[in-house]
mmCIF file of C-alpha atoms in Angstrom:
data_model
loop_
_atom_site.group_PDB
_atom_site.id
_atom_site.type_symbol
_atom_site.label_atom_id
_atom_site.label_comp_id
_atom_site.label_asym_id
_atom_site.label_seq_id
_atom_site.Cartn_x
_atom_site.Cartn_y
_atom_site.Cartn_z
ATOM 1 C CA MET A 1269 0.674 -0.350 0.009
ATOM 2 C CA SER A 1270 1.021 3.335 -1.225
ATOM 3 C CA VAL A 1271 1.471 6.362 1.979
ATOM 4 C CA LEU A 1272 -1.003 8.187 0.048
ATOM 5 C CA GLN A 1273 -3.817 5.088 0.876
ATOM 6 C CA GLU A 1274 -1.655 4.376 4.644
ATOM 7 C CA MET A 1275 -2.436 8.711 5.325
ATOM 8 C CA LYS A 1276 -6.039 8.157 3.884
ATOM 9 C CA ARG A 1277 -6.610 5.472 6.049
ATOM 10 C CA GLY A 1278 -5.668 7.258 9.197
ATOM 11 C CA PHE A 1279 -7.577 10.386 8.484
ATOM 12 C CA ILE A 1280 -10.977 7.751 7.771
ATOM 13 C CA ALA A 1281 -10.723 6.380 10.917
ATOM 14 C CA SER A 1282 -10.651 9.899 12.278
ATOM 15 C CA ILE A 1283 -13.795 12.352 11.104
ATOM 16 C CA PRO A 1284 -16.142 11.205 13.454
ATOM 17 C CA MET A 1285 -13.865 12.658 15.535
ATOM 18 C CA ILE A 1286 -13.413 15.065 12.859
ATOM 19 C CA VAL A 1287 -16.904 16.748 12.810
ATOM 20 C CA GLY A 1288 -17.045 16.272 16.704
ATOM 21 C CA GLY A 1289 -14.233 18.896 17.501
ATOM 22 C CA ILE A 1290 -14.738 21.464 14.883
ATOM 23 C CA PRO A 1291 -16.505 22.443 17.171
ATOM 24 C CA PHE A 1292 -14.277 22.716 20.240
ATOM 25 C CA GLY A 1293 -11.963 24.339 18.129
ATOM 26 C CA ILE A 1294 -14.705 27.406 17.225
ATOM 27 C CA LEU A 1295 -15.766 27.387 20.591
ATOM 28 C CA PHE A 1296 -11.421 27.920 21.199
ATOM 29 C CA GLY A 1297 -11.061 31.055 18.563
ATOM 30 C CA SER A 1298 -13.943 32.956 19.647
ATOM 31 C CA LEU A 1299 -13.400 33.080 23.383
ATOM 32 C CA ALA A 1300 -9.624 33.387 23.098
ATOM 33 C CA SER A 1301 -11.274 36.291 21.722
ATOM 34 C CA SER A 1302 -13.829 37.083 24.252
ATOM 35 C CA TYR A 1303 -11.476 37.388 26.574
ATOM 36 C CA ASP A 1304 -9.835 39.723 24.058
ATOM 37 C CA LEU A 1305 -6.020 38.105 23.307
ATOM 38 C CA SER A 1306 -4.956 38.843 20.414
ATOM 39 C CA PRO A 1307 -6.149 36.701 17.895
ATOM 40 C CA TRP A 1308 -2.205 35.249 17.305
ATOM 41 C CA PHE A 1309 -1.364 34.446 20.586
ATOM 42 C CA ALA A 1310 -4.273 32.539 20.116
ATOM 43 C CA ILE A 1311 -3.188 30.573 16.635
ATOM 44 C CA ALA A 1312 0.322 30.264 17.561
ATOM 45 C CA MET A 1313 -0.774 28.045 20.794
ATOM 46 C CA SER A 1314 -3.248 25.581 18.356
ATOM 47 C CA MET A 1315 0.114 25.578 16.086
ATOM 48 C CA PHE A 1316 3.304 24.962 18.042
ATOM 49 C CA VAL A 1317 0.751 23.257 21.255
ATOM 50 C CA PHE A 1318 -1.856 21.811 19.952
ATOM 51 C CA ALA A 1319 -4.028 20.431 22.473
ATOM 52 C CA GLY A 1320 -7.023 20.885 22.557
ATOM 53 C CA SER A 1321 -8.935 21.106 26.554
ATOM 54 C CA ALA A 1322 -5.323 22.077 28.506
ATOM 55 C CA GLN A 1323 -5.660 25.611 25.741
ATOM 56 C CA PHE A 1324 -9.392 25.650 26.778
ATOM 57 C CA VAL A 1325 -8.071 25.896 30.386
ATOM 58 C CA ALA A 1326 -4.183 28.365 29.930
ATOM 59 C CA ILE A 1327 -6.937 30.728 28.127
ATOM 60 C CA GLY A 1328 -8.531 30.423 31.231
ATOM 61 C CA LEU A 1329 -5.984 30.965 33.070
ATOM 62 C CA ILE A 1330 -4.122 33.761 31.855
ATOM 63 C CA SER A 1331 -7.712 35.384 30.915
ATOM 64 C CA ILE A 1332 -7.506 36.206 35.035
ATOM 65 C CA ASP A 1333 -4.156 36.826 35.507
ATOM 66 C CA THR A 1334 -3.060 34.023 36.244
ATOM 67 C CA PRO A 1335 1.450 33.659 36.617
ATOM 68 C CA LEU A 1336 3.227 31.759 34.600
ATOM 69 C CA TRP A 1337 4.178 28.777 36.366
ATOM 70 C CA VAL A 1338 1.310 27.937 37.415
ATOM 71 C CA ILE A 1339 -0.039 27.717 33.390
ATOM 72 C CA VAL A 1340 2.726 25.725 33.240
ATOM 73 C CA SER A 1341 2.198 23.266 35.659
ATOM 74 C CA THR A 1342 -1.632 23.025 34.839
ATOM 75 C CA THR A 1343 -1.395 22.432 31.286
ATOM 76 C CA PHE A 1344 1.673 19.767 32.595
ATOM 77 C CA ILE A 1345 -1.368 18.120 34.737
ATOM 78 C CA VAL A 1346 -4.156 18.806 32.246
ATOM 79 C CA ASN A 1347 -2.050 16.695 30.196
ATOM 80 C CA LEU A 1348 0.349 13.864 31.452
ATOM 81 C CA ARG A 1349 -2.639 10.674 30.911
ATOM 82 C CA HIS A 1350 -1.070 11.136 26.777
ATOM 83 C CA LEU A 1351 2.119 9.738 28.963
ATOM 84 C CA LEU A 1352 -0.013 6.628 29.290
ATOM 85 C CA TYR A 1353 -0.784 6.581 25.634
ATOM 86 C CA ALA A 1354 3.247 6.662 24.701
ATOM 87 C CA ALA A 1355 3.685 4.198 26.981
ATOM 88 C CA ASP A 1356 1.781 2.032 25.447
ATOM 89 C CA LEU A 1357 2.561 3.125 21.631
ATOM 90 C CA VAL A 1358 6.633 2.715 22.327
ATOM 91 C CA LYS A 1359 6.147 -1.264 21.014
ATOM 92 C CA TYR A 1360 4.549 -0.250 18.247
ATOM 93 C CA ILE A 1361 7.188 3.121 16.766
ATOM 94 C CA LYS A 1362 10.254 1.633 18.630
ATOM 95 C CA HIS A 1363 12.440 0.915 14.855
ATOM 96 C CA LEU A 1364 11.586 3.871 13.382
ATOM 97 C CA PRO A 1365 14.092 7.269 13.244
ATOM 98 C CA ILE A 1366 13.667 9.953 15.695
ATOM 99 C CA SER A 1367 12.637 12.186 13.522
ATOM 100 C CA THR A 1368 9.631 10.787 12.407
ATOM 101 C CA ARG A 1369 9.270 9.673 16.192
ATOM 102 C CA PHE A 1370 9.306 13.343 16.789
ATOM 103 C CA ILE A 1371 6.672 14.452 14.290
ATOM 104 C CA MET A 1372 4.141 11.544 15.972
ATOM 105 C CA GLY A 1373 5.009 12.504 19.267
ATOM 106 C CA PHE A 1374 3.835 16.082 18.607
ATOM 107 C CA GLY A 1375 0.374 15.081 16.958
ATOM 108 C CA LEU A 1376 0.067 12.416 20.012
ATOM 109 C CA ILE A 1377 -3.785 13.332 21.339
ATOM 110 C CA ASP A 1378 -6.401 11.358 22.745
ATOM 111 C CA GLU A 1379 -8.660 11.787 19.194
ATOM 112 C CA THR A 1380 -4.870 10.366 16.930
ATOM 113 C CA TYR A 1381 -4.644 7.417 20.064
ATOM 114 C CA ALA A 1382 -8.140 6.683 19.672
ATOM 115 C CA ALA A 1383 -8.042 6.442 15.700
ATOM 116 C CA VAL A 1384 -5.328 4.691 15.243
ATOM 117 C CA ARG A 1385 -4.134 2.677 18.809
ATOM 118 C CA PRO A 1386 -7.028 -0.165 18.512
ATOM 119 C CA LEU A 1387 -6.029 -0.095 14.205
ATOM 120 C CA TYR A 1388 -2.765 -1.153 15.327
ATOM 121 C CA GLY A 1389 -5.301 -3.722 17.820
ATOM 122 C CA THR A 1390 -6.938 -5.155 14.871
ATOM 123 C CA GLY A 1391 -4.048 -5.804 12.426
ATOM 124 C CA ALA A 1392 -4.850 -2.991 9.535
ATOM 125 C CA ILE A 1393 -2.220 -1.597 10.451
ATOM 126 C CA SER A 1394 1.192 -2.951 11.116
ATOM 127 C CA LYS A 1395 4.089 -1.251 12.387
ATOM 128 C CA GLU A 1396 5.921 -1.417 9.566
ATOM 129 C CA SER A 1397 3.622 1.389 7.493
ATOM 130 C CA GLY A 1398 1.283 1.979 10.957
ATOM 131 C CA HIS A 1399 3.277 5.401 11.884
ATOM 132 C CA GLN A 1400 1.461 6.673 8.029
ATOM 133 C CA ALA A 1401 -2.002 6.130 9.145
ATOM 134 C CA PHE A 1402 -0.815 8.028 12.571
ATOM 135 C CA LEU A 1403 0.979 10.616 10.023
ATOM 136 C CA GLY A 1404 -2.672 11.428 8.235
ATOM 137 C CA SER A 1405 -4.954 11.556 11.251
ATOM 138 C CA PHE A 1406 -2.660 13.836 13.112
ATOM 139 C CA LEU A 1407 -1.986 15.753 9.942
ATOM 140 C CA SER A 1408 -6.221 15.990 9.578
ATOM 141 C CA PHE A 1409 -7.222 16.501 12.899
ATOM 142 C CA TYR A 1410 -4.194 19.658 13.795
ATOM 143 C CA ILE A 1411 -5.526 20.957 9.997
ATOM 144 C CA MET A 1412 -9.407 20.809 11.479
ATOM 145 C CA TRP A 1413 -7.917 22.498 15.040
ATOM 146 C CA ASN A 1414 -6.105 25.375 13.137
ATOM 147 C CA ILE A 1415 -8.315 26.577 10.964
ATOM 148 C CA THR A 1416 -11.592 26.380 13.354
ATOM 149 C CA THR A 1417 -9.255 28.559 15.442
ATOM 150 C CA VAL A 1418 -8.888 31.049 12.844
ATOM 151 C CA ILE A 1419 -13.122 30.495 12.571
ATOM 152 C CA GLY A 1420 -13.512 30.407 15.216
ATOM 153 C CA ILE A 1421 -11.525 33.894 16.316
ATOM 154 C CA MET A 1422 -12.925 35.694 13.405
ATOM 155 C CA PHE A 1423 -16.188 34.648 13.295
ATOM 156 C CA GLY A 1424 -17.161 33.817 17.248
ATOM 157 C CA GLU A 1425 -19.602 35.724 18.198
ATOM 158 C CA LEU A 1426 -21.680 35.166 14.718
ATOM 159 C CA ILE A 1427 -21.907 31.906 15.928
ATOM 160 C CA PRO A 1428 -23.837 31.463 19.579
ATOM 161 C CA GLY A 1429 -24.853 29.025 20.368
ATOM 162 C CA MET A 1430 -23.045 26.808 18.649
ATOM 163 C CA SER A 1431 -21.716 24.493 21.943
ATOM 164 C CA GLU A 1432 -25.284 23.747 22.026
ATOM 165 C CA TRP A 1433 -25.914 21.659 18.787
ATOM 166 C CA GLY A 1434 -24.220 18.346 20.166
ATOM 167 C CA LEU A 1435 -21.679 18.138 17.452
ATOM 168 C CA GLU A 1436 -19.330 17.257 21.144
ATOM 169 C CA PHE A 1437 -21.558 14.171 20.775
ATOM 170 C CA ALA A 1438 -19.700 12.351 17.579
ATOM 171 C CA MET A 1439 -17.175 11.670 19.799
ATOM 172 C CA VAL A 1440 -18.410 10.535 22.649
ATOM 173 C CA ALA A 1441 -20.226 7.269 20.482
ATOM 174 C CA THR A 1442 -16.606 7.001 18.404
ATOM 175 C CA PHE A 1443 -15.650 6.578 21.803
ATOM 176 C CA ILE A 1444 -17.583 4.479 22.508
ATOM 177 C CA GLY A 1445 -17.242 2.041 19.050
ATOM 178 C CA ILE A 1446 -14.008 1.922 19.408
ATOM 179 C CA ILE A 1447 -14.463 0.506 23.162
ATOM 180 C CA THR A 1448 -16.956 -1.985 23.118
ATOM 181 C CA PRO A 1449 -14.548 -3.848 20.748
ATOM 182 C CA TYR A 1450 -12.707 -4.498 23.230
ATOM 183 C CA LEU A 1451 -15.379 -6.215 26.165
ATOM 184 C CA LYS A 1452 -14.492 -9.308 24.790
ATOM 185 C CA SER A 1453 -13.596 -10.318 29.006
ATOM 186 C CA TYR A 1454 -14.731 -9.368 32.238
ATOM 187 C CA PRO A 1455 -10.965 -7.645 32.674
ATOM 188 C CA PHE A 1456 -11.780 -4.902 30.296
ATOM 189 C CA TRP A 1457 -15.717 -5.291 31.435
ATOM 190 C CA LEU A 1458 -14.437 -4.078 35.047
ATOM 191 C CA SER A 1459 -11.994 -1.339 33.984
ATOM 192 C CA MET A 1460 -14.195 0.440 31.933
ATOM 193 C CA ILE A 1461 -16.653 0.748 34.852
ATOM 194 C CA SER A 1462 -14.180 1.277 37.514
ATOM 195 C CA ALA A 1463 -13.077 3.788 35.292
ATOM 196 C CA GLY A 1464 -16.600 5.052 34.561
ATOM 197 C CA MET A 1465 -17.828 5.402 37.672
ATOM 198 C CA SER A 1466 -14.636 6.476 38.984
ATOM 199 C CA SER A 1467 -15.422 9.181 36.571
ATOM 200 C CA LEU A 1468 -18.411 10.507 37.639
ATOM 201 C CA ILE A 1469 -17.446 10.775 41.731
ATOM 202 C CA LEU A 1470 -14.733 12.734 40.200
ATOM 203 C CA PHE A 1471 -15.970 15.083 37.562
ATOM 204 C CA ASP A 1472 -16.002 18.277 40.367
ATOM 205 C CA LEU A 1473 -11.954 17.732 40.227
ATOM 206 C CA PRO A 1474 -9.852 20.988 38.865
ATOM 207 C CA ASN A 1475 -7.864 20.611 35.505
ATOM 208 C CA ASN A 1476 -8.202 16.946 34.969
ATOM 209 C CA LEU A 1477 -6.885 15.289 37.472
ATOM 210 C CA GLY A 1478 -10.455 13.022 37.882
ATOM 211 C CA LEU A 1479 -10.011 12.125 34.124
ATOM 212 C CA LEU A 1480 -6.479 11.252 35.312
ATOM 213 C CA LEU A 1481 -7.514 9.361 38.808
ATOM 214 C CA SER A 1482 -10.245 7.235 37.181
ATOM 215 C CA ALA A 1483 -7.959 6.166 34.610
ATOM 216 C CA ILE A 1484 -5.219 5.238 36.544
ATOM 217 C CA ILE A 1485 -7.677 3.617 38.743
ATOM 218 C CA GLY A 1486 -9.242 1.721 35.081
ATOM 219 C CA VAL A 1487 -5.682 0.206 34.018
ATOM 220 C CA ALA A 1488 -4.931 -0.707 37.604
ATOM 221 C CA VAL A 1489 -8.199 -3.206 37.907
ATOM 222 C CA GLY A 1490 -7.605 -4.182 34.296
ATOM 223 C CA TYR A 1491 -4.668 -5.416 35.208
ATOM 224 C CA ILE A 1492 -5.668 -6.191 38.507
ATOM 225 C CA ALA A 1493 -8.652 -8.038 37.213
ATOM 226 C CA ASP A 1494 -6.075 -9.735 33.906
ATOM 227 C CA VAL A 1495 -3.890 -11.210 37.104
ATOM 228 C CA GLN A 1496 -7.100 -13.294 38.705
ATOM 229 C CA TYR A 1497 -8.449 -13.765 35.641
ATOM 230 C CA SER A 1498 -4.942 -15.889 33.594
ATOM 231 C CA SER A 1499 -4.790 -17.832 36.642
ATOM 232 C CA ASN A 1500 -8.288 -18.914 36.836
ATOM 233 C CA VAL A 1501 -8.478 -20.071 33.269
ATOM 234 C CA ASN A 1502 -4.478 -21.517 33.835
ATOM 235 C CA ALA A 1503 -6.857 -23.169 36.544
ATOM 236 C CA PHE A 1504 -9.394 -24.273 35.023
ATOM 237 C CA GLU A 1505 -6.781 -26.156 32.051
ATOM 238 C CA LYS A 1506 -4.882 -27.758 34.822
ATOM 239 C CA GLY A 1507 -8.962 -29.246 35.891
ATOM 240 C CA GLU A 1508 -8.433 -27.766 39.152
ATOM 241 C CA VAL A 1509 -11.464 -26.021 38.955
ATOM 242 C CA LYS A 1510 -14.737 -27.042 38.004
ATOM 243 C CA MET B 1047 1.019 41.614 29.808
ATOM 244 C CA ASN B 1048 2.959 42.146 27.497
ATOM 245 C CA THR B 1049 4.431 39.993 24.496
ATOM 246 C CA MET B 1050 7.347 38.638 26.486
ATOM 247 C CA ASN B 1051 5.049 37.084 28.746
ATOM 248 C CA TYR B 1052 3.144 35.721 26.346
ATOM 249 C CA VAL B 1053 5.936 33.558 24.456
ATOM 250 C CA LEU B 1054 7.070 32.510 27.874
ATOM 251 C CA ILE B 1055 3.870 31.107 27.901
ATOM 252 C CA LEU B 1056 3.848 29.081 24.558
ATOM 253 C CA LEU B 1057 6.979 27.912 25.369
ATOM 254 C CA GLY B 1058 5.902 27.185 28.033
ATOM 255 C CA MET B 1059 3.208 25.038 27.286
ATOM 256 C CA PHE B 1060 5.006 24.027 24.609
ATOM 257 C CA VAL B 1061 7.464 22.601 26.400
ATOM 258 C CA VAL B 1062 5.733 20.289 28.889
ATOM 259 C CA THR B 1063 2.800 19.244 26.968
ATOM 260 C CA PHE B 1064 5.197 17.929 23.835
ATOM 261 C CA GLY B 1065 7.539 17.146 26.727
ATOM 262 C CA ILE B 1066 4.780 14.050 28.059
ATOM 263 C CA ARG B 1067 4.112 13.183 24.493
ATOM 264 C CA PHE B 1068 7.691 12.214 23.137
ATOM 265 C CA VAL B 1069 9.363 11.432 26.583
ATOM 266 C CA LEU B 1070 9.183 8.261 25.654
ATOM 267 C CA PHE B 1071 8.905 7.961 21.997
ATOM 268 C CA ALA B 1072 12.408 9.279 22.067
ATOM 269 C CA LYS B 1073 13.971 7.004 23.585
ATOM 270 C CA ALA B 1074 11.714 4.009 22.526
ATOM 271 C CA ASN B 1075 14.528 2.055 20.602
ATOM 272 C CA LYS B 1076 15.941 1.839 24.623
ATOM 273 C CA VAL B 1077 12.836 1.017 26.146
ATOM 274 C CA VAL B 1078 12.110 -1.614 28.149
ATOM 275 C CA MET B 1079 8.827 -2.320 28.819
ATOM 276 C CA PRO B 1080 8.433 -4.837 31.880
ATOM 277 C CA ALA B 1081 6.130 -7.082 30.957
ATOM 278 C CA PHE B 1082 3.769 -5.975 34.100
ATOM 279 C CA LEU B 1083 3.290 -2.569 33.009
ATOM 280 C CA ASP B 1084 2.316 -3.443 29.437
ATOM 281 C CA ARG B 1085 0.283 -5.776 30.270
ATOM 282 C CA GLY B 1086 -1.981 -2.797 32.658
ATOM 283 C CA LEU B 1087 -0.714 -0.413 29.541
ATOM 284 C CA LYS B 1088 -4.097 -2.947 27.317
ATOM 285 C CA PHE B 1089 -6.390 -1.379 29.271
ATOM 286 C CA VAL B 1090 -5.648 2.057 27.942
ATOM 287 C CA PRO B 1091 -7.968 2.940 26.153
ATOM 288 C CA VAL B 1092 -10.703 1.712 27.911
ATOM 289 C CA ALA B 1093 -9.920 3.498 30.664
ATOM 290 C CA VAL B 1094 -9.426 6.773 29.765
ATOM 291 C CA LEU B 1095 -12.072 6.160 27.136
ATOM 292 C CA THR B 1096 -14.439 6.113 28.843
ATOM 293 C CA ALA B 1097 -13.078 8.309 31.577
ATOM 294 C CA ILE B 1098 -13.177 11.210 29.198
ATOM 295 C CA ILE B 1099 -17.199 10.520 27.349
ATOM 296 C CA THR B 1100 -18.990 9.076 30.445
ATOM 297 C CA PRO B 1101 -18.869 12.482 32.760
ATOM 298 C CA MET B 1102 -19.208 13.470 29.793
ATOM 299 C CA VAL B 1103 -22.323 12.028 29.003
ATOM 300 C CA PHE B 1104 -23.895 12.069 32.481
ATOM 301 C CA VAL B 1105 -23.103 15.010 34.056
ATOM 302 C CA SER B 1106 -24.747 18.504 33.064
ATOM 303 C CA ASN B 1107 -25.433 21.573 35.280
ATOM 304 C CA ASN B 1108 -21.777 20.869 37.482
ATOM 305 C CA SER B 1109 -24.312 18.158 39.006
ATOM 306 C CA VAL B 1110 -25.018 13.774 37.665
ATOM 307 C CA HIS B 1111 -27.807 12.560 36.034
ATOM 308 C CA VAL B 1112 -28.540 9.336 35.233
ATOM 309 C CA SER B 1113 -31.738 10.120 33.766
ATOM 310 C CA LEU B 1114 -33.504 7.599 30.680
ATOM 311 C CA ASP B 1115 -34.657 11.327 29.115
ATOM 312 C CA SER B 1116 -30.979 12.732 28.265
ATOM 313 C CA PRO B 1117 -30.155 12.714 24.798
ATOM 314 C CA TRP B 1118 -26.964 12.711 25.469
ATOM 315 C CA VAL B 1119 -27.697 9.289 27.907
ATOM 316 C CA LEU B 1120 -30.542 7.727 25.470
ATOM 317 C CA GLY B 1121 -27.510 8.463 22.442
ATOM 318 C CA ALA B 1122 -24.759 6.816 25.059
ATOM 319 C CA LEU B 1123 -26.340 3.517 24.995
ATOM 320 C CA PHE B 1124 -28.479 3.337 22.256
ATOM 321 C CA ALA B 1125 -24.300 3.303 20.917
ATOM 322 C CA PHE B 1126 -23.409 1.218 24.228
ATOM 323 C CA ILE B 1127 -25.830 -1.873 22.641
ATOM 324 C CA THR B 1128 -25.194 -0.992 19.288
ATOM 325 C CA GLY B 1129 -21.017 -1.379 19.872
ATOM 326 C CA ILE B 1130 -21.801 -4.931 21.413
ATOM 327 C CA TRP B 1131 -24.457 -6.639 20.185
ATOM 328 C CA LEU B 1132 -22.705 -6.302 16.444
ATOM 329 C CA GLN B 1133 -19.369 -5.201 16.899
ATOM 330 C CA LYS B 1134 -19.232 -2.249 14.087
ATOM 331 C CA GLN B 1135 -17.882 0.513 14.862
ATOM 332 C CA LEU B 1136 -19.362 2.511 12.093
ATOM 333 C CA LEU B 1137 -22.978 1.525 12.628
ATOM 334 C CA THR B 1138 -22.133 1.997 16.886
ATOM 335 C CA ILE B 1139 -21.358 5.581 15.177
ATOM 336 C CA ILE B 1140 -24.809 6.374 13.206
ATOM 337 C CA VAL B 1141 -27.107 4.945 15.466
ATOM 338 C CA GLY B 1142 -25.264 7.092 18.609
ATOM 339 C CA VAL B 1143 -25.415 9.831 16.306
ATOM 340 C CA PHE B 1144 -28.940 9.667 15.133
ATOM 341 C CA VAL B 1145 -30.691 8.862 17.933
ATOM 342 C CA PHE B 1146 -28.646 11.184 19.441
ATOM 343 C CA PHE B 1147 -29.869 13.990 17.055
ATOM 344 C CA THR B 1148 -33.574 11.999 17.452
ATOM 345 C CA VAL B 1149 -34.048 12.896 20.798
ATOM 346 C CA LYS B 1150 -32.822 15.974 21.372
ATOM 347 C CA ILE B 1151 -35.062 17.313 18.663
ATOM 348 C CA VAL B 1152 -38.169 15.125 19.705
ATOM 349 C CA SER B 1153 -37.277 17.268 23.536
ATOM 350 C CA GLY B 1154 -36.789 20.468 22.643
#
């Protein structure tokens, strides 16, 4: 398969989340201008930082004159979940040249991880060409995010109530479509249930901390259940459990 | 705030965001993940994606609402059932989005 075909594969897997991301980008641009931030500052943030929720948190903090170190450390906490994605992807990308890994690192957002990670899992993409699908996904989100930021800055006030339309639901539905194929054994069910319950208990913690803690709880519960599960399966195969 | 401050904010945000995403990739050719970690990491997609969307579905006006008259809850529920039952991603998305907007329009 050609590079373009692989990139297209990554793009196609991302389409529903691109649609879901459009209102967020426009909202970011229009919020930045309603806070009287320079358009160039908002554009530069989308270009160089490229981190949806952290950008929202940051401009909120800037609008109330928060000190630099608080803004930067908050950004750190909000984005810390990406470390989990990187850890999970290392095995698929370790053979790639450092320049490719550099670009992939820059583009490692929730949506691209969500779109591309299952393709590795099902074997739809391989270690050899998977990074091209990753780049296709990353580039399409990058272009969407930067264009919608500009649209939001220029016309955001002309599209009132866009955040009420519910386009973000496309992202929810896509994530559900990604999660459900994993639910084939009870450790995955327990991981999902514990992460979901925790996220509702912890939702009002600041700076995405609830999300981060819930993700860690979900992974830990999944791991413990997995250890338990495979020892049960082994015992069953040995005939110790009837 | 002056221009320098804004440049420093951008620089700081870039460094921590990119740093988090790249640090393991940078050392990827040398990193050996211990087996127990890899065993845990396979739960990352389910755990993180669930933790992102569950509050989107059930939290409104800063409190948790579990009710069957919300387009978010119904859309997510139907998408989930479709996903479990038929295992087709595109169909899961279409059913979820269709139910969401139908309920949203009907309930005004």
